[in-house]
Short mmCIF file of C-alpha atoms in Angstrom, two decimals:
data_model
loop_
_atom_site.label_atom_id
_atom_site.label_comp_id
_atom_site.label_asym_id
_atom_site.label_seq_id
_atom_site.Cartn_x
_atom_site.Cartn_y
_atom_site.Cartn_z
CA MET A 6 -80.89 -188.21 -80.27
CA SER A 7 -79.90 -184.59 -79.58
CA GLN A 8 -78.05 -183.10 -76.68
CA GLN A 9 -78.09 -179.44 -75.59
CA ILE A 10 -75.06 -177.82 -74.03
CA ASN A 11 -75.12 -174.29 -72.64
CA LEU A 12 -71.87 -172.65 -73.74
CA LEU A 13 -72.72 -169.27 -72.23
CA GLN A 14 -71.13 -168.90 -68.82
CA ARG A 15 -71.68 -165.79 -66.80
CA THR A 16 -68.76 -164.35 -64.93
CA ARG A 17 -69.23 -163.08 -61.43
CA LYS A 18 -68.59 -159.42 -60.91
CA PRO A 19 -66.63 -158.38 -57.82
CA ILE A 20 -69.01 -155.46 -57.19
CA GLY A 21 -70.77 -157.36 -54.40
CA SER A 22 -67.47 -157.83 -52.56
CA ALA A 23 -66.62 -154.16 -52.97
CA LEU A 24 -70.03 -153.14 -51.60
CA TRP A 25 -69.52 -155.56 -48.73
CA ALA A 26 -66.12 -153.99 -47.97
CA ILE A 27 -67.65 -150.50 -48.04
CA ALA A 28 -70.40 -151.67 -45.67
CA VAL A 29 -67.76 -153.09 -43.28
CA LEU A 30 -65.85 -149.80 -43.40
CA LEU A 31 -69.03 -147.86 -42.63
CA VAL A 32 -69.77 -150.13 -39.65
CA LEU A 33 -66.19 -149.62 -38.41
CA LEU A 34 -66.54 -145.86 -38.80
CA LEU A 35 -69.81 -145.92 -36.83
CA ALA A 36 -68.15 -148.00 -34.10
CA LEU A 37 -65.29 -145.51 -33.92
CA LEU A 38 -67.72 -142.61 -33.56
CA VAL A 39 -69.46 -144.41 -30.67
CA TYR A 40 -66.06 -145.13 -29.10
CA ASP A 41 -65.20 -141.44 -29.47
CA LYS A 42 -68.38 -140.45 -27.62
CA VAL A 43 -67.67 -142.94 -24.80
CA LEU A 44 -64.10 -141.63 -24.39
CA ARG A 45 -65.28 -138.03 -24.29
CA GLN A 46 -67.88 -138.92 -21.64
CA GLN A 47 -65.30 -140.75 -19.52
CA SER A 48 -62.93 -137.82 -19.88
CA ALA A 49 -65.61 -135.40 -18.68
CA GLU A 50 -66.43 -137.65 -15.72
CA LEU A 51 -62.75 -137.83 -14.69
CA ARG A 52 -62.45 -134.05 -14.90
CA GLN A 53 -65.53 -133.71 -12.68
CA GLN A 54 -63.97 -136.12 -10.16
CA ILE A 55 -60.76 -134.07 -10.15
CA LEU A 56 -62.68 -130.86 -9.53
CA ALA A 57 -64.75 -132.52 -6.81
CA GLY A 58 -61.58 -133.81 -5.14
CA GLU A 59 -60.01 -130.36 -5.21
CA ARG A 60 -63.17 -128.81 -3.74
CA GLN A 61 -63.26 -131.45 -1.01
CA LEU A 62 -59.62 -130.80 -0.16
CA LEU A 63 -60.24 -127.06 0.08
CA GLN A 64 -63.27 -127.65 2.32
CA THR A 65 -61.25 -129.99 4.54
CA LYS A 66 -58.45 -127.43 4.83
CA ALA A 67 -60.95 -124.72 5.75
CA ALA A 68 -62.58 -126.99 8.34
CA LEU A 69 -59.18 -127.85 9.81
CA ALA A 70 -58.22 -124.19 10.01
CA ALA A 71 -61.49 -123.43 11.82
CA MET A 72 -60.93 -126.35 14.21
CA GLY A 73 -57.37 -125.26 14.87
CA ALA A 74 -58.48 -121.74 15.70
CA ARG A 75 -61.12 -122.97 18.14
CA SER A 76 -59.17 -125.72 19.80
CA THR A 77 -55.92 -125.33 21.66
CA ALA A 78 -55.63 -129.03 22.44
CA ASN A 79 -53.96 -131.14 19.79
CA ALA A 80 -55.07 -134.52 21.10
CA ASP A 81 -57.02 -135.44 17.94
CA SER A 82 -54.46 -134.09 15.46
CA THR A 83 -53.15 -137.55 14.46
CA GLY A 84 -56.59 -138.63 13.17
CA VAL A 85 -57.01 -135.38 11.29
CA SER A 86 -53.50 -135.68 9.80
CA ALA A 87 -54.28 -139.19 8.61
CA GLU A 88 -57.49 -137.96 6.96
CA ILE A 89 -55.60 -135.10 5.30
CA ASP A 90 -52.95 -137.52 4.01
CA ALA A 91 -55.65 -139.83 2.62
CA LEU A 92 -57.33 -136.90 0.85
CA LYS A 93 -53.98 -135.71 -0.53
CA SER A 94 -53.25 -139.15 -1.99
CA ARG A 95 -56.73 -139.25 -3.59
CA LEU A 96 -56.19 -135.80 -5.07
CA ALA A 97 -52.75 -136.79 -6.40
CA LEU A 98 -54.26 -139.86 -8.06
CA ALA A 99 -57.06 -137.79 -9.62
CA ARG A 100 -54.48 -135.30 -10.95
CA GLN A 101 -52.43 -138.13 -12.48
CA TRP A 102 -55.52 -139.38 -14.31
CA GLY A 103 -56.24 -135.86 -15.49
CA GLU A 104 -52.69 -135.46 -16.81
CA LEU A 105 -52.91 -138.80 -18.65
CA ILE A 106 -56.15 -137.74 -20.30
CA SER A 107 -54.82 -134.29 -21.22
CA SER A 108 -51.54 -135.60 -22.65
CA GLY A 109 -53.27 -138.19 -24.85
CA SER A 110 -51.42 -141.16 -23.31
CA LEU A 111 -54.68 -143.06 -22.99
CA GLY A 112 -55.49 -142.51 -26.65
CA SER A 113 -57.34 -139.90 -28.57
CA PRO A 114 -61.05 -139.35 -27.99
CA ALA A 115 -61.39 -139.27 -31.78
CA GLY A 116 -59.93 -142.80 -32.08
CA TYR A 117 -58.72 -143.67 -35.58
CA VAL A 118 -61.23 -141.58 -37.52
CA GLN A 119 -58.41 -139.75 -39.31
CA HIS A 120 -56.92 -143.08 -40.48
CA PHE A 121 -60.26 -144.22 -41.91
CA ASN A 122 -60.82 -140.84 -43.56
CA THR A 123 -57.41 -141.15 -45.23
CA LEU A 124 -58.19 -144.69 -46.40
CA ALA A 125 -61.52 -143.52 -47.81
CA SER A 126 -59.83 -140.65 -49.68
CA VAL A 127 -57.39 -142.90 -51.60
CA PRO A 128 -59.25 -144.67 -54.44
CA GLU A 129 -57.83 -147.38 -56.68
CA PRO A 130 -60.01 -148.95 -59.39
CA GLY A 131 -60.18 -152.74 -59.29
CA LEU A 132 -59.01 -152.95 -55.65
CA TRP A 133 -61.03 -153.38 -52.45
CA LEU A 134 -60.13 -153.82 -48.80
CA THR A 135 -61.33 -156.76 -46.73
CA SER A 136 -59.54 -156.07 -43.44
CA VAL A 137 -58.05 -153.10 -41.58
CA GLN A 138 -55.98 -153.47 -38.41
CA ILE A 139 -54.63 -150.42 -36.57
CA SER A 140 -52.32 -150.80 -33.57
CA ASP A 141 -49.49 -149.17 -31.62
CA GLY A 142 -51.43 -145.95 -31.11
CA GLY A 143 -52.14 -145.60 -34.84
CA LYS A 144 -48.51 -145.99 -35.98
CA LEU A 145 -48.99 -149.52 -37.39
CA VAL A 146 -51.65 -150.15 -40.04
CA ASN A 147 -52.14 -153.57 -41.66
CA LEU A 148 -54.43 -153.79 -44.66
CA GLY A 149 -55.78 -156.86 -46.44
CA GLY A 150 -57.79 -157.06 -49.61
CA ARG A 151 -58.12 -158.18 -53.20
CA ALA A 152 -57.28 -156.62 -56.53
CA LEU A 153 -57.87 -157.56 -60.13
CA GLN A 154 -54.23 -156.74 -61.01
CA SER A 155 -51.04 -156.83 -58.99
CA GLU A 156 -50.02 -153.44 -60.44
CA ALA A 157 -53.07 -151.90 -58.77
CA VAL A 158 -51.76 -153.06 -55.38
CA LEU A 159 -48.39 -151.38 -55.95
CA ARG A 160 -50.04 -148.13 -57.11
CA TYR A 161 -52.33 -148.22 -54.08
CA ALA A 162 -49.39 -148.73 -51.68
CA GLU A 163 -47.60 -145.73 -53.20
CA LYS A 164 -50.70 -143.54 -52.91
CA LEU A 165 -51.22 -144.62 -49.28
CA ASN A 166 -47.62 -143.79 -48.35
CA GLN A 167 -48.12 -140.28 -49.73
CA ALA A 168 -51.50 -139.84 -48.01
CA PHE A 169 -50.35 -141.20 -44.62
CA GLY A 170 -47.03 -139.30 -44.66
CA THR A 171 -48.19 -136.68 -42.16
CA GLN A 172 -49.62 -139.28 -39.74
CA GLY A 173 -46.38 -141.23 -39.31
CA VAL A 174 -47.67 -144.39 -41.03
CA GLN A 175 -45.47 -146.06 -43.65
CA PHE A 176 -46.24 -149.20 -45.67
CA ASN A 177 -42.94 -151.01 -46.27
CA SER A 178 -44.04 -154.56 -47.12
CA VAL A 179 -46.56 -156.15 -49.43
CA GLU A 180 -47.60 -159.78 -49.79
CA MET A 181 -49.49 -160.81 -52.94
CA THR A 182 -51.03 -164.21 -53.62
CA PRO A 183 -52.62 -164.81 -57.04
CA GLU A 184 -55.91 -166.69 -56.95
CA ASP A 185 -58.06 -168.03 -59.77
CA LEU A 186 -61.73 -167.30 -59.17
CA VAL A 187 -63.12 -169.31 -62.14
CA ARG A 188 -61.26 -172.27 -63.72
CA SER A 189 -63.51 -173.31 -66.56
CA GLY A 190 -61.86 -171.61 -69.52
CA GLU A 191 -60.07 -173.20 -72.47
CA ALA A 192 -57.59 -175.88 -71.52
CA GLY A 193 -57.97 -175.12 -67.80
CA LYS A 194 -57.13 -171.41 -68.14
CA PRO A 195 -58.84 -169.21 -65.57
CA LEU A 196 -61.57 -166.90 -66.85
CA LEU A 197 -61.26 -164.52 -63.90
CA SER A 198 -58.36 -164.13 -61.51
CA SER A 199 -57.48 -161.78 -58.68
CA VAL A 200 -54.66 -161.05 -56.28
CA ASN A 201 -55.06 -161.45 -52.54
CA PHE A 202 -52.77 -158.88 -50.83
CA ARG A 203 -51.57 -157.61 -47.48
CA LEU A 204 -49.94 -154.22 -46.90
CA PHE A 205 -48.05 -153.53 -43.68
#
């Protein structure tokens, strides 16, 4: 009686995960470009509303001046004053929105494209990102991913701190968790291992 045992075991390559991470980054970049277009459109609409409000106020003032010149009786002046006050409050509100848009308090129409461009420009072999979270107006960036070596994570964090220096983003903390991907080696030793990491 003979028995056949296949001793050849193929190791999985992490290329599929890296391609998946690149695809996710491309989808995020596309979403940010769409978001940029929506913000620009909303900004243009608000500017049009401000201009329309200013034109309406000027027309109302001109109409009031014409009415005042023709009429000597001021019996209806309270209604006109109320309408003027209402128009002034609408104009003030439209100007506030315009100032918020111009100052960038509502965010940048470009979104976080610059952050993603910086991330894409910093390569590290044997390391891939699985999550990117940007908050606090772009000042806080949390990254998650995997690497084949823990040293690669530390090198990547150093490169990111140099690349993000001009944008006010600093990575001060790293969490690394070793994980064994395949456990069928000699005496239970892993054949392939990686490090799950978070940078923030």
